[in-house]
CSV table of N, CA and C in Angstrom, one decimal:
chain,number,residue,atom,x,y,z
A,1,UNK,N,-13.5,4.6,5.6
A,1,UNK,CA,-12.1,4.5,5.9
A,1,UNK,C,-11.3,5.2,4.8
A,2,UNK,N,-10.7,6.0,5.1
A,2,UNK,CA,-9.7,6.9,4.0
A,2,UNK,C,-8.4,5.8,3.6
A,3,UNK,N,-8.1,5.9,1.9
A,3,UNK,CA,-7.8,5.3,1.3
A,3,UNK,C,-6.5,5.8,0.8
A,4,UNK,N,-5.1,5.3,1.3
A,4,UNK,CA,-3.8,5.7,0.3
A,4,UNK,C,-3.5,4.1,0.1
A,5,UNK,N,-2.6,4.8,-1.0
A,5,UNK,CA,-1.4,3.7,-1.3
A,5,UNK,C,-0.8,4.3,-1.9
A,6,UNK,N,0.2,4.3,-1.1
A,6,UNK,CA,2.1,4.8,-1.3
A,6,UNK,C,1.7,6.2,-1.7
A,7,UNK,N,2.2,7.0,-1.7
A,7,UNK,CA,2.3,8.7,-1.8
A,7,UNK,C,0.7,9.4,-2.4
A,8,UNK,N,0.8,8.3,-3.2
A,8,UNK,CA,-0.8,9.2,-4.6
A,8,UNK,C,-2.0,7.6,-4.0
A,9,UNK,N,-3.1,8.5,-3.9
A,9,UNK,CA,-4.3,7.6,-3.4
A,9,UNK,C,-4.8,8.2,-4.8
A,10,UNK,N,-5.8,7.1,-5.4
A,10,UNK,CA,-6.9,7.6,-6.5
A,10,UNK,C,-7.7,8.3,-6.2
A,11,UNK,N,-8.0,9.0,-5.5
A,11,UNK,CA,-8.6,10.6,-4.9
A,11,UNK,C,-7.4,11.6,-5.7
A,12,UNK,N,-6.4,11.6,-5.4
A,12,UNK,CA,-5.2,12.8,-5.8
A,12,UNK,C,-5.5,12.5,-7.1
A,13,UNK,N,-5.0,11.3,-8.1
A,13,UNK,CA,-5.0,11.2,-9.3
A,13,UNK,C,-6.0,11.4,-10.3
A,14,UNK,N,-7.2,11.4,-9.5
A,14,UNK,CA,-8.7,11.7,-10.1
A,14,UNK,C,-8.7,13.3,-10.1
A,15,UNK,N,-8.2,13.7,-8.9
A,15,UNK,CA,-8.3,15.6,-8.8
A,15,UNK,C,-7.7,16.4,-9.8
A,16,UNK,N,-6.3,15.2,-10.2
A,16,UNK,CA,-5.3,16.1,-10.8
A,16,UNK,C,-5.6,15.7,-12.4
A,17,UNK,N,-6.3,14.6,-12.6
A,17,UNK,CA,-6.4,14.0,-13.9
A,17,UNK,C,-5.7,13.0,-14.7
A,18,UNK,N,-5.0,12.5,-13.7
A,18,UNK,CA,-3.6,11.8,-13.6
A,18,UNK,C,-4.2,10.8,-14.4
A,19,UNK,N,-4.6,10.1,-15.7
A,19,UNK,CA,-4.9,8.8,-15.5
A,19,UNK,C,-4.0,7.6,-15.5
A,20,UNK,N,-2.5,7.7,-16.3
A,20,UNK,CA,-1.6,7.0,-16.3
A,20,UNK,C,-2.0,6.2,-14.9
A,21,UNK,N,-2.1,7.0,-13.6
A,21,UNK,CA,-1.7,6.8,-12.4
A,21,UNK,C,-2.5,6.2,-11.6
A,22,UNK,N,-3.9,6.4,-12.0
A,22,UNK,CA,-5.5,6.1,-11.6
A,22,UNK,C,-5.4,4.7,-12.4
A,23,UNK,N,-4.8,4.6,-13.5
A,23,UNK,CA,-5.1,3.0,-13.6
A,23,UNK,C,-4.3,2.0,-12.9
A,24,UNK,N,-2.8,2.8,-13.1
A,24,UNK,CA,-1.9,1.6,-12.2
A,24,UNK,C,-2.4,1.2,-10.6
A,25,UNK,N,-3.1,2.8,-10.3
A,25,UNK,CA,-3.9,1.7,-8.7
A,25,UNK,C,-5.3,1.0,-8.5
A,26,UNK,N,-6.0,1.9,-9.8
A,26,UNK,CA,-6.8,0.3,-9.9
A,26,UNK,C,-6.8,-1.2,-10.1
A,27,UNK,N,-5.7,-0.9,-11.3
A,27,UNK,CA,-5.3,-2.5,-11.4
A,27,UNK,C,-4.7,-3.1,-10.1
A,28,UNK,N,-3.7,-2.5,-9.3
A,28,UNK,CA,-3.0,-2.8,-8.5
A,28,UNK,C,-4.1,-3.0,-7.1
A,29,UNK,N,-5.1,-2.5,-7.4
A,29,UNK,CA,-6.6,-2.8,-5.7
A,29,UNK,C,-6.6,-1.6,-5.6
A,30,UNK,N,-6.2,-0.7,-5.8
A,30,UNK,CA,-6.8,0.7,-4.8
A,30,UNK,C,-8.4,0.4,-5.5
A,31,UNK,N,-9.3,0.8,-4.1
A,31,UNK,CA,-10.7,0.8,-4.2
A,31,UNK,C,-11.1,2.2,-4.7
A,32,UNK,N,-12.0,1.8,-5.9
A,32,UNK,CA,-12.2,3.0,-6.5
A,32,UNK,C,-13.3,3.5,-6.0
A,33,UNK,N,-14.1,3.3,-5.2
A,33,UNK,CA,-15.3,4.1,-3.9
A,33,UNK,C,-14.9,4.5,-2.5
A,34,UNK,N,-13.3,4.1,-2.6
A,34,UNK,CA,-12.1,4.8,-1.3
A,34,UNK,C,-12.7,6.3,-0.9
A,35,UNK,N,-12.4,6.5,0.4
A,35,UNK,CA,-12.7,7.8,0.6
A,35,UNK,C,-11.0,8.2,1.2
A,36,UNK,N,-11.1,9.4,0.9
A,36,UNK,CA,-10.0,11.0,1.5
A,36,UNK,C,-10.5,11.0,2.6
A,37,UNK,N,-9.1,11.6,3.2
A,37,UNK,CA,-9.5,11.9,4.6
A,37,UNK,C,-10.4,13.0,4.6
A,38,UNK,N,-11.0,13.7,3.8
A,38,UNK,CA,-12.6,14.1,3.5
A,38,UNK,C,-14.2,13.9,3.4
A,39,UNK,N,-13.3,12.6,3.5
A,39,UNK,CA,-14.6,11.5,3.5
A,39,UNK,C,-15.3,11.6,1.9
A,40,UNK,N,-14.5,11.8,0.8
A,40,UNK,CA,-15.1,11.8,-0.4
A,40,UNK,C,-14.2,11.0,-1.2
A,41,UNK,N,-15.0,10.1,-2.4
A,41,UNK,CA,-14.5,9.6,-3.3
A,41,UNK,C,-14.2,10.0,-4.2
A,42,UNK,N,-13.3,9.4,-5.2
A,42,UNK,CA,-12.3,9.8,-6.8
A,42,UNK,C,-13.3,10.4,-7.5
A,43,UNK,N,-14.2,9.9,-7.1
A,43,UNK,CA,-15.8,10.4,-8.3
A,43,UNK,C,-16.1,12.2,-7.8
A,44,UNK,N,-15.9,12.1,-6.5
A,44,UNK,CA,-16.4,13.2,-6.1
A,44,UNK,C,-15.1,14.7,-6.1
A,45,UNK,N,-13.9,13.7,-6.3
A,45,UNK,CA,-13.2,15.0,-6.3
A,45,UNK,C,-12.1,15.3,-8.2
A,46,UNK,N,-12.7,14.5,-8.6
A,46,UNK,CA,-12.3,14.0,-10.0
A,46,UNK,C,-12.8,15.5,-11.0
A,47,UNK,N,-11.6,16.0,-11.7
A,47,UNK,CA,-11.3,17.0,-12.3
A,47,UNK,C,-12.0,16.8,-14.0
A,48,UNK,N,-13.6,17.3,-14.2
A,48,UNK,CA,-14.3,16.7,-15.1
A,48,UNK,C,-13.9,17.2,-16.0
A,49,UNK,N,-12.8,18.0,-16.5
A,49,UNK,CA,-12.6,18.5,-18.1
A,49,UNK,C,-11.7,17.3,-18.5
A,50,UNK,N,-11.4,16.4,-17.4
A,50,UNK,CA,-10.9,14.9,-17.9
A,50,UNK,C,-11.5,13.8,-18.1
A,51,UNK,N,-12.3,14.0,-18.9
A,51,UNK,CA,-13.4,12.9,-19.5
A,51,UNK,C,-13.0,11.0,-19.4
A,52,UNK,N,-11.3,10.8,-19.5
A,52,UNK,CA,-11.2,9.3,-19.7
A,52,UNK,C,-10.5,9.2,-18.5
A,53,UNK,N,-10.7,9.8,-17.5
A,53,UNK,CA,-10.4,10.1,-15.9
A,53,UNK,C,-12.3,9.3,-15.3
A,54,UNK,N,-13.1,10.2,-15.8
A,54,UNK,CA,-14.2,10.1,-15.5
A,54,UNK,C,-14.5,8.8,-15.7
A,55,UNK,N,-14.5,8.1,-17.4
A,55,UNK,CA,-14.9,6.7,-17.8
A,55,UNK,C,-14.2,6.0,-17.4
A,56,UNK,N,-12.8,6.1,-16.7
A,56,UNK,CA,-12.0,4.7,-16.2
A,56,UNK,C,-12.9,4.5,-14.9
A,57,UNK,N,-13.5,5.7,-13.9
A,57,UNK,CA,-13.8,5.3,-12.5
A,57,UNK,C,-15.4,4.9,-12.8
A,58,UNK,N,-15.8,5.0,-13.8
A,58,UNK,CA,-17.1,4.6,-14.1
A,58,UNK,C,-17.1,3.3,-14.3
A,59,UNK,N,-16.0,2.7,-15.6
A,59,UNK,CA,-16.0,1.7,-15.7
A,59,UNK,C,-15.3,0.7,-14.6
A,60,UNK,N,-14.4,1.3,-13.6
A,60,UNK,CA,-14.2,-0.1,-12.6
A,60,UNK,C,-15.3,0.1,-11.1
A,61,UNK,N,-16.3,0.9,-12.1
A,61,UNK,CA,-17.4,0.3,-11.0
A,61,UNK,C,-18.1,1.5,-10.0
A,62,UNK,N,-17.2,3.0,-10.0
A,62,UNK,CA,-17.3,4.1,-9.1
A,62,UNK,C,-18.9,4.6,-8.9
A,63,UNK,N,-19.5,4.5,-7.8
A,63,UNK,CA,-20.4,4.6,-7.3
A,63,UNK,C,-21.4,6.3,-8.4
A,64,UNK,N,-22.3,6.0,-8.8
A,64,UNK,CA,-23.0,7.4,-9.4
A,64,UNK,C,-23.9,8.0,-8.4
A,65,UNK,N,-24.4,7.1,-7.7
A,65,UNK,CA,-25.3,7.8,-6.4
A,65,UNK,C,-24.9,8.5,-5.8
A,66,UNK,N,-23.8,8.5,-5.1
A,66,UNK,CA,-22.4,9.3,-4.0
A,66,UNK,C,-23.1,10.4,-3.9
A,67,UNK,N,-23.2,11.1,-2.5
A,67,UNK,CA,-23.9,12.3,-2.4
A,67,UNK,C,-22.9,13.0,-1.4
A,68,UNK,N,-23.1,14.6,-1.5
A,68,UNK,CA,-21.9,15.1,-1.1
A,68,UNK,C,-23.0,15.3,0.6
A,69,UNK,N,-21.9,15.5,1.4
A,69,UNK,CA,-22.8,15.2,3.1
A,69,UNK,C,-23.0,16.6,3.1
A,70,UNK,N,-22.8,17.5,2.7
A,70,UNK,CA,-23.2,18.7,2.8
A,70,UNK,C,-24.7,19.6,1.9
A,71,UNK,N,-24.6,19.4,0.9
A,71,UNK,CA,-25.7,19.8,0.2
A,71,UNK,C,-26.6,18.9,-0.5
A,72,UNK,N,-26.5,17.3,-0.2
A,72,UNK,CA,-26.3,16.5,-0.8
A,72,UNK,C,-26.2,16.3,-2.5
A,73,UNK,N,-25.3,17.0,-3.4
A,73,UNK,CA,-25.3,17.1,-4.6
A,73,UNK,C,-25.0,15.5,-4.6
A,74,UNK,N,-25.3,15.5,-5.9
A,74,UNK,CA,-24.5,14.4,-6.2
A,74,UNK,C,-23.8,14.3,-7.1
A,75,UNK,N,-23.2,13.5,-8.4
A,75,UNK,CA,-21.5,13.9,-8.9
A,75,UNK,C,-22.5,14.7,-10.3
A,76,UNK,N,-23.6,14.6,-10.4
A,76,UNK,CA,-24.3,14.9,-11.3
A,76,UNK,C,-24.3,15.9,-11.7
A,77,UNK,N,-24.8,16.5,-10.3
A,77,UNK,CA,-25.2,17.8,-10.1
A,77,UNK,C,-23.8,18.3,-10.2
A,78,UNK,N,-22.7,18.2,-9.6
A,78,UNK,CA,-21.2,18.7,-9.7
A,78,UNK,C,-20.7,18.7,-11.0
A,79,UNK,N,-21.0,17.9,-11.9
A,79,UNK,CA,-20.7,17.9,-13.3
A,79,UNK,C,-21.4,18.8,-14.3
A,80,UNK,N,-22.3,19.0,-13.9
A,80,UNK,CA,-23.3,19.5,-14.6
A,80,UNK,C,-23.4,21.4,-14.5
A,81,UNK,N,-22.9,21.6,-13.0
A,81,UNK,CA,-22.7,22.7,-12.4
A,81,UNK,C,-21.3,23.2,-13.3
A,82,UNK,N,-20.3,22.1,-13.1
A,82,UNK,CA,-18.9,22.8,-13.7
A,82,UNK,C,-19.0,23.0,-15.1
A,83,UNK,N,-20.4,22.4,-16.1
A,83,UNK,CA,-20.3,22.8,-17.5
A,83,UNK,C,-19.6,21.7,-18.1
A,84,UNK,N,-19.0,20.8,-17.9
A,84,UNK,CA,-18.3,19.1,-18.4
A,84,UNK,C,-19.3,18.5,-19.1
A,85,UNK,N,-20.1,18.8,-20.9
A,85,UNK,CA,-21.4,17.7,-20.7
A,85,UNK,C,-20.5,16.6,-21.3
A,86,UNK,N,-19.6,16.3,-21.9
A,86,UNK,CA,-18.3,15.1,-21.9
A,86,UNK,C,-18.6,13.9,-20.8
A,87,UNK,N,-18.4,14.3,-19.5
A,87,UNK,CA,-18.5,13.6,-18.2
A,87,UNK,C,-19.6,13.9,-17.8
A,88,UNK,N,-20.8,14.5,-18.2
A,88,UNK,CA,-22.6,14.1,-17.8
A,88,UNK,C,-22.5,13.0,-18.5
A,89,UNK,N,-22.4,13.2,-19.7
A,89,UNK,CA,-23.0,12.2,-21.0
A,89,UNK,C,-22.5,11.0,-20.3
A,90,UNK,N,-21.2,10.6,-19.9
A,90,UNK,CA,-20.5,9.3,-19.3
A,90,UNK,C,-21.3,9.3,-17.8
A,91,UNK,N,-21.6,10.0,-16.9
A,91,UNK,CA,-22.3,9.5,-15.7
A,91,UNK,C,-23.5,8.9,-16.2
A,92,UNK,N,-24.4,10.0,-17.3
A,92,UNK,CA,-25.6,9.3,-17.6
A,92,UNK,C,-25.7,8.1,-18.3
A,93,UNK,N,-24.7,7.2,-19.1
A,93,UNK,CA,-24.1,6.5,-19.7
A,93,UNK,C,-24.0,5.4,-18.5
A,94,UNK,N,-23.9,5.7,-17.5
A,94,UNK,CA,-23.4,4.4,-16.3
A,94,UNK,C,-24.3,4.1,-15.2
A,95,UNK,N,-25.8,5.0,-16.0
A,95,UNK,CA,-27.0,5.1,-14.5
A,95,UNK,C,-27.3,6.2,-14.4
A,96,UNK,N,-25.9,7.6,-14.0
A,96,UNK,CA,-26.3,8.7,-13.0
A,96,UNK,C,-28.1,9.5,-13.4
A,97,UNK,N,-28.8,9.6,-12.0
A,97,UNK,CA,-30.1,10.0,-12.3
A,97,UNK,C,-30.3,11.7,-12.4
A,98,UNK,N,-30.7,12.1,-13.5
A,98,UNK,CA,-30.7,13.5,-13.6
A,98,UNK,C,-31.8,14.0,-13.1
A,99,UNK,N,-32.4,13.0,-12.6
A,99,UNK,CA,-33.8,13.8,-12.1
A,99,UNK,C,-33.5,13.8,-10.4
A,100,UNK,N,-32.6,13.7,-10.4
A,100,UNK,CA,-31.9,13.6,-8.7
A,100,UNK,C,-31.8,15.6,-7.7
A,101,UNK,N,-32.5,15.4,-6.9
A,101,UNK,CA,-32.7,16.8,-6.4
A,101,UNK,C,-31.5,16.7,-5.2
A,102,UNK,N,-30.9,18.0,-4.6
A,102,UNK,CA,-30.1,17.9,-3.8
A,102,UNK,C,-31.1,18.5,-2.5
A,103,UNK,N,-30.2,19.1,-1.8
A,103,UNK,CA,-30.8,19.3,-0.5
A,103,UNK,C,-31.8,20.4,-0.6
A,104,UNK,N,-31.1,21.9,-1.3
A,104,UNK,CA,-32.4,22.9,-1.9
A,104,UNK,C,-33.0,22.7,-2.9
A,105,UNK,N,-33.1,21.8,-3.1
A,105,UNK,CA,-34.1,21.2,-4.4
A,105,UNK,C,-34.0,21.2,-5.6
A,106,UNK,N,-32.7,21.7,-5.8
A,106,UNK,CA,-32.5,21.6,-7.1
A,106,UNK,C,-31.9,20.1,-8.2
A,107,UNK,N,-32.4,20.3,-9.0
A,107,UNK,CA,-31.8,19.3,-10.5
A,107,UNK,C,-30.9,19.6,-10.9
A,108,UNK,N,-29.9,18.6,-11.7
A,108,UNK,CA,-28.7,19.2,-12.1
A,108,UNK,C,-28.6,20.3,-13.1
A,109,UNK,N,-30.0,20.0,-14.3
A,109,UNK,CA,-31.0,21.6,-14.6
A,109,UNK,C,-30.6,22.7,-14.3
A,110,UNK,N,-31.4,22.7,-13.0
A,110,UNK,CA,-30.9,24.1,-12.3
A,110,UNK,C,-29.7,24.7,-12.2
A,111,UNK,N,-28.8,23.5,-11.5
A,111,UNK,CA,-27.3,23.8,-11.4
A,111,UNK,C,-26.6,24.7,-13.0
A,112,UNK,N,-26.9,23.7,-14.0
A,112,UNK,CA,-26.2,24.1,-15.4
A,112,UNK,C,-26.8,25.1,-15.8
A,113,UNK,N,-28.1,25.4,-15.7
A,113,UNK,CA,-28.5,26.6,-16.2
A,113,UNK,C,-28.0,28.0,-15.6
A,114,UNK,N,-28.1,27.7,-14.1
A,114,UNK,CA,-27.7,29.0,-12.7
A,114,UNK,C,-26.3,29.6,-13.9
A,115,UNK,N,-25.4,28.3,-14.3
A,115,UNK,CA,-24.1,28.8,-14.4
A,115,UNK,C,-23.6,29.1,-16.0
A,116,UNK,N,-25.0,28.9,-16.6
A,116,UNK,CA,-24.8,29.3,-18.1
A,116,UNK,C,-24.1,28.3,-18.9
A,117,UNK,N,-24.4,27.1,-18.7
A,117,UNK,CA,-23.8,26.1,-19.0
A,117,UNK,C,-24.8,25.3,-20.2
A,118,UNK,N,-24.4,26.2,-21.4
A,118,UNK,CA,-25.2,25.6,-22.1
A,118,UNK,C,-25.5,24.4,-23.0
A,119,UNK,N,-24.2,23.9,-23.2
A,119,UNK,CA,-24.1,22.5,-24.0
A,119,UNK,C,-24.8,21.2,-22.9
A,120,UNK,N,-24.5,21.8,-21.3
A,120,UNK,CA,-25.0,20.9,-20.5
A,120,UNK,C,-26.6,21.1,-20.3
A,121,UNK,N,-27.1,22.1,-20.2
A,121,UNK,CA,-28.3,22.6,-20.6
A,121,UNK,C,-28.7,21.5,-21.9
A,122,UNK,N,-28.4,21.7,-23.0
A,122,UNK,CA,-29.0,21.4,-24.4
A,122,UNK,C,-28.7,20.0,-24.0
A,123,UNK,N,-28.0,19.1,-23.2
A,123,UNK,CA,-28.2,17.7,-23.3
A,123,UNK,C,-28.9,17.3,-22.7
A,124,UNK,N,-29.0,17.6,-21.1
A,124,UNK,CA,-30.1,17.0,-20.2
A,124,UNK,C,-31.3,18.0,-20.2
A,125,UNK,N,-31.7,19.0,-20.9
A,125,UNK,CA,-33.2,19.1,-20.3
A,125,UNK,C,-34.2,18.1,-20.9
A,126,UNK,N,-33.9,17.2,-22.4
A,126,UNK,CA,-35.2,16.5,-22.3
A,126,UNK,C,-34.6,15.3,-22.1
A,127,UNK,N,-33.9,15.0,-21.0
A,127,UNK,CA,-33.9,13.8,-20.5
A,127,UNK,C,-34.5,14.0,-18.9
A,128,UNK,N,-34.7,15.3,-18.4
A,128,UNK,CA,-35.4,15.7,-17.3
A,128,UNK,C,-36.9,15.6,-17.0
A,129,UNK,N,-37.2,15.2,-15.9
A,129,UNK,CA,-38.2,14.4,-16.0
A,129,UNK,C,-40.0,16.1,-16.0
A,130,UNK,N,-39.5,17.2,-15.8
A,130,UNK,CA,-40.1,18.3,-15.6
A,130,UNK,C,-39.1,19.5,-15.9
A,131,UNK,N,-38.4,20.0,-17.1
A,131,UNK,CA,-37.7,20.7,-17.1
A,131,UNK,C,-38.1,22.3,-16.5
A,132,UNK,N,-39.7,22.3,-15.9
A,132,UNK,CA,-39.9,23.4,-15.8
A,132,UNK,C,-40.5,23.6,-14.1
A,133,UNK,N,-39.5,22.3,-13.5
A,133,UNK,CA,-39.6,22.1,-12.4
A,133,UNK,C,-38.8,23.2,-11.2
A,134,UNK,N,-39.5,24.0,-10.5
A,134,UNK,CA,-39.3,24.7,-9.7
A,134,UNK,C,-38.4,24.2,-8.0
A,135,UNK,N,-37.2,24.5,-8.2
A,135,UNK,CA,-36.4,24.2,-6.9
A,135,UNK,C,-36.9,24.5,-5.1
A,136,UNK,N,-35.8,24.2,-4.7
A,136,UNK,CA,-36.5,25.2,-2.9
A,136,UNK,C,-36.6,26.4,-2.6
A,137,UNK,N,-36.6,27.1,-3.5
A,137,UNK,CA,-36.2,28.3,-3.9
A,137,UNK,C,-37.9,29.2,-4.4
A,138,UNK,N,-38.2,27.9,-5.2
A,138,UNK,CA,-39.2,28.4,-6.3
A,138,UNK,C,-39.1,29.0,-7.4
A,139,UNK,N,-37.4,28.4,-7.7
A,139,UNK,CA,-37.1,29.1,-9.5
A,139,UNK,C,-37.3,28.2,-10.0
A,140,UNK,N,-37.6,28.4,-11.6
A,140,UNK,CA,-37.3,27.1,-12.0
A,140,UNK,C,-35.8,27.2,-12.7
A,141,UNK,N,-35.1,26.3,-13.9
A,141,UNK,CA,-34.1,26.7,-14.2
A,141,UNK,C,-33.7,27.7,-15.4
A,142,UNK,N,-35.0,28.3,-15.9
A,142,UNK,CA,-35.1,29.5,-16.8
A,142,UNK,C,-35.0,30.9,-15.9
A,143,UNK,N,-35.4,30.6,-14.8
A,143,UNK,CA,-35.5,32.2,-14.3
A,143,UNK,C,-33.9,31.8,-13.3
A,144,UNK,N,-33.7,30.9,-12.8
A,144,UNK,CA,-32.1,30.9,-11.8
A,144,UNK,C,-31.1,31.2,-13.6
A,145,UNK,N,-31.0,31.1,-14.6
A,145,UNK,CA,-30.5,31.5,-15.8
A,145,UNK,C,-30.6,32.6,-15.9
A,146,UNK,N,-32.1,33.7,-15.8
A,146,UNK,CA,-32.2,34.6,-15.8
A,146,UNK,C,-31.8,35.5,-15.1
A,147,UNK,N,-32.1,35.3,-13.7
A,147,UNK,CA,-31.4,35.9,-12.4
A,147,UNK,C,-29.7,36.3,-12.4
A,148,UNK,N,-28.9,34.9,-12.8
A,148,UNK,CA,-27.7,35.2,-13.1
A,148,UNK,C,-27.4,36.0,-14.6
A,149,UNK,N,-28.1,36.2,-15.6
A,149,UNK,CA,-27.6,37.1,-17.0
A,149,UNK,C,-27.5,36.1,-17.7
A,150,UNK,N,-27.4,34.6,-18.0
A,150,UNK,CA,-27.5,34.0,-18.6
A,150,UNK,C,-28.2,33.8,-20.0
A,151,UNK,N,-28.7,34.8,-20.6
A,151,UNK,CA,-29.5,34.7,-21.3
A,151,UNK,C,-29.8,34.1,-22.7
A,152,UNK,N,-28.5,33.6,-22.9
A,152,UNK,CA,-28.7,32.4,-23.9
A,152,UNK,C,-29.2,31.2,-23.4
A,153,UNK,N,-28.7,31.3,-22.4
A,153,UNK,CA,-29.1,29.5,-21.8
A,153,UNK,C,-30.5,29.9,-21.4
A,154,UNK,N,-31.0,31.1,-20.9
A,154,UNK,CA,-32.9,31.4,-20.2
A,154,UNK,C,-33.1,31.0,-22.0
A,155,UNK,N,-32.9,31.6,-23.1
A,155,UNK,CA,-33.7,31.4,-24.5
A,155,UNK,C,-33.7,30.3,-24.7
A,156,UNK,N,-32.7,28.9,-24.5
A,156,UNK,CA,-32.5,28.0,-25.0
A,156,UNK,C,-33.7,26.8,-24.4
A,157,UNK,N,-33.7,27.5,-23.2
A,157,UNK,CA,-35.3,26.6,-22.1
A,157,UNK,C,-36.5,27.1,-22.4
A,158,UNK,N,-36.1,28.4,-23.0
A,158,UNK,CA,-38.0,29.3,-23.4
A,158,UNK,C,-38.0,27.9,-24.4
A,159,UNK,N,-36.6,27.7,-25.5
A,159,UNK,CA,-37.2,27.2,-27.4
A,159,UNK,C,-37.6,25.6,-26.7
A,160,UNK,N,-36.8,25.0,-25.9
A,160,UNK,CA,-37.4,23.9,-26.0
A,160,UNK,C,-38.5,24.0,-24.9
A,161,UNK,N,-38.8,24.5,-24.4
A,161,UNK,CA,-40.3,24.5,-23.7
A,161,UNK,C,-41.9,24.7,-24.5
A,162,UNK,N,-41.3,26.0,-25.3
A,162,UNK,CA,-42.3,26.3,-26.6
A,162,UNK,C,-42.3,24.8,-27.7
A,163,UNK,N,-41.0,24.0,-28.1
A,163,UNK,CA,-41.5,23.2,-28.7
A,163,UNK,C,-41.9,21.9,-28.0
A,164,UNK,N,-42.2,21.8,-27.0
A,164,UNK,CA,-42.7,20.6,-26.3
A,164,UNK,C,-44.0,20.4,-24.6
C-alpha cells in the first residue's frame, strides 16, 4: 500500500536527504517499510551520500532484505554500486547480507568494483564470502573492474587475492 502523509511521505524525504523531516514522520507513524506509488521503500529510494538519513531508517527498523522487483538488487547492492561505503558500513552494521546475489548473479562486489568504487571495494571484499566468485555473466569482480578501465580497483582485488 503506498504511503503519504500530508504533502512529504518518508520516501520523498529519504530521496532528498531531508532528515529534519524523516524524523518528524517517523515519530509521528509514518511506516518506515511504506511503499511509493513505485512500490519501493525509503530504504530503496534514500540518497546514500546521506549517511544519518541511512542510520535513522535503519534504526526505526527499515527492512535490509528489500529487493528491487526488477533485478532483484537489494539496498546493498545499490549502495555499494553508488560508491557510499559510509551507508554499506551502516547496512552491514544492521544485518545487510553482502553475500546476497541479484538476479544476474552478481555480489555487491561486483557491483562496486564494475563502477570503480574503491573504498567500497577495500571494505567488503573480505567480508565476502568468495571474493573471486564469478557472476551470471562469468566475471568475476576483478575482470567486470577490468572490462570497465578500473584499474586501481582490478590491482586492489589482484593485492588482496595474492595476500589471502
Amino acid at each position: 500500500m503506498a504511503e503519504r502523509s500530508g504533502l512529504t511521505s518518508s520516501c520523498d524525504a529519504s530521496a532528498t536527504g531531508d532528515l529534519q523531516t524523516l524524523l518528524f514522520l517517523l515519530q509521528n507513524g509514518a511506516e518506515v517499510n511504506g511503499r511509493n506509488r513505485y512500490n519501493q521503500n525509503p530504504l530503496q529510494v534514500v540518497k546514500w551520500s546521506c549517511t544519518p538519513v541511512v542510520e535513522a531508517l535503519l534504526w526505526a527498523g527499515a527492512d535490509v532484505t528489500v529487493r528491487d522487483p526488477v533485478l532483484n538488487l537489494t539496498v546493498t547492492h545499490d549502495a555499494a554500486r553508488a560508491g557510499f561505503g559510509d551507508s554499506v558500513c551502516a547496512l552491514l552494521n544492521y544485518g545487510a547480507n553482502v553475500n546476497s546475489v541479484d538476479q544476474l548473479g552478481n555480489l555487491p562486489l561486483h557491483l562496486a568494483a564494475e563502477e570503480g568504487n574503491l573504498e567500497v571495494v577495500q571494505l567488503i571484499i573480505g567480508l565476502t564470502a568468495d571474493p573471486e566468485a564469478a557472476n551470471g555473466e562469468g566475471l568475476t569482480a576483478r575482470q567486470l573492474a577490468e572490462r570497465r578501465g578500473k584499474m586501481e580497483t582490478a590491482r586492489c582485488i589482484d593485492e588482496y587475492l595474492g595476500q589471502n
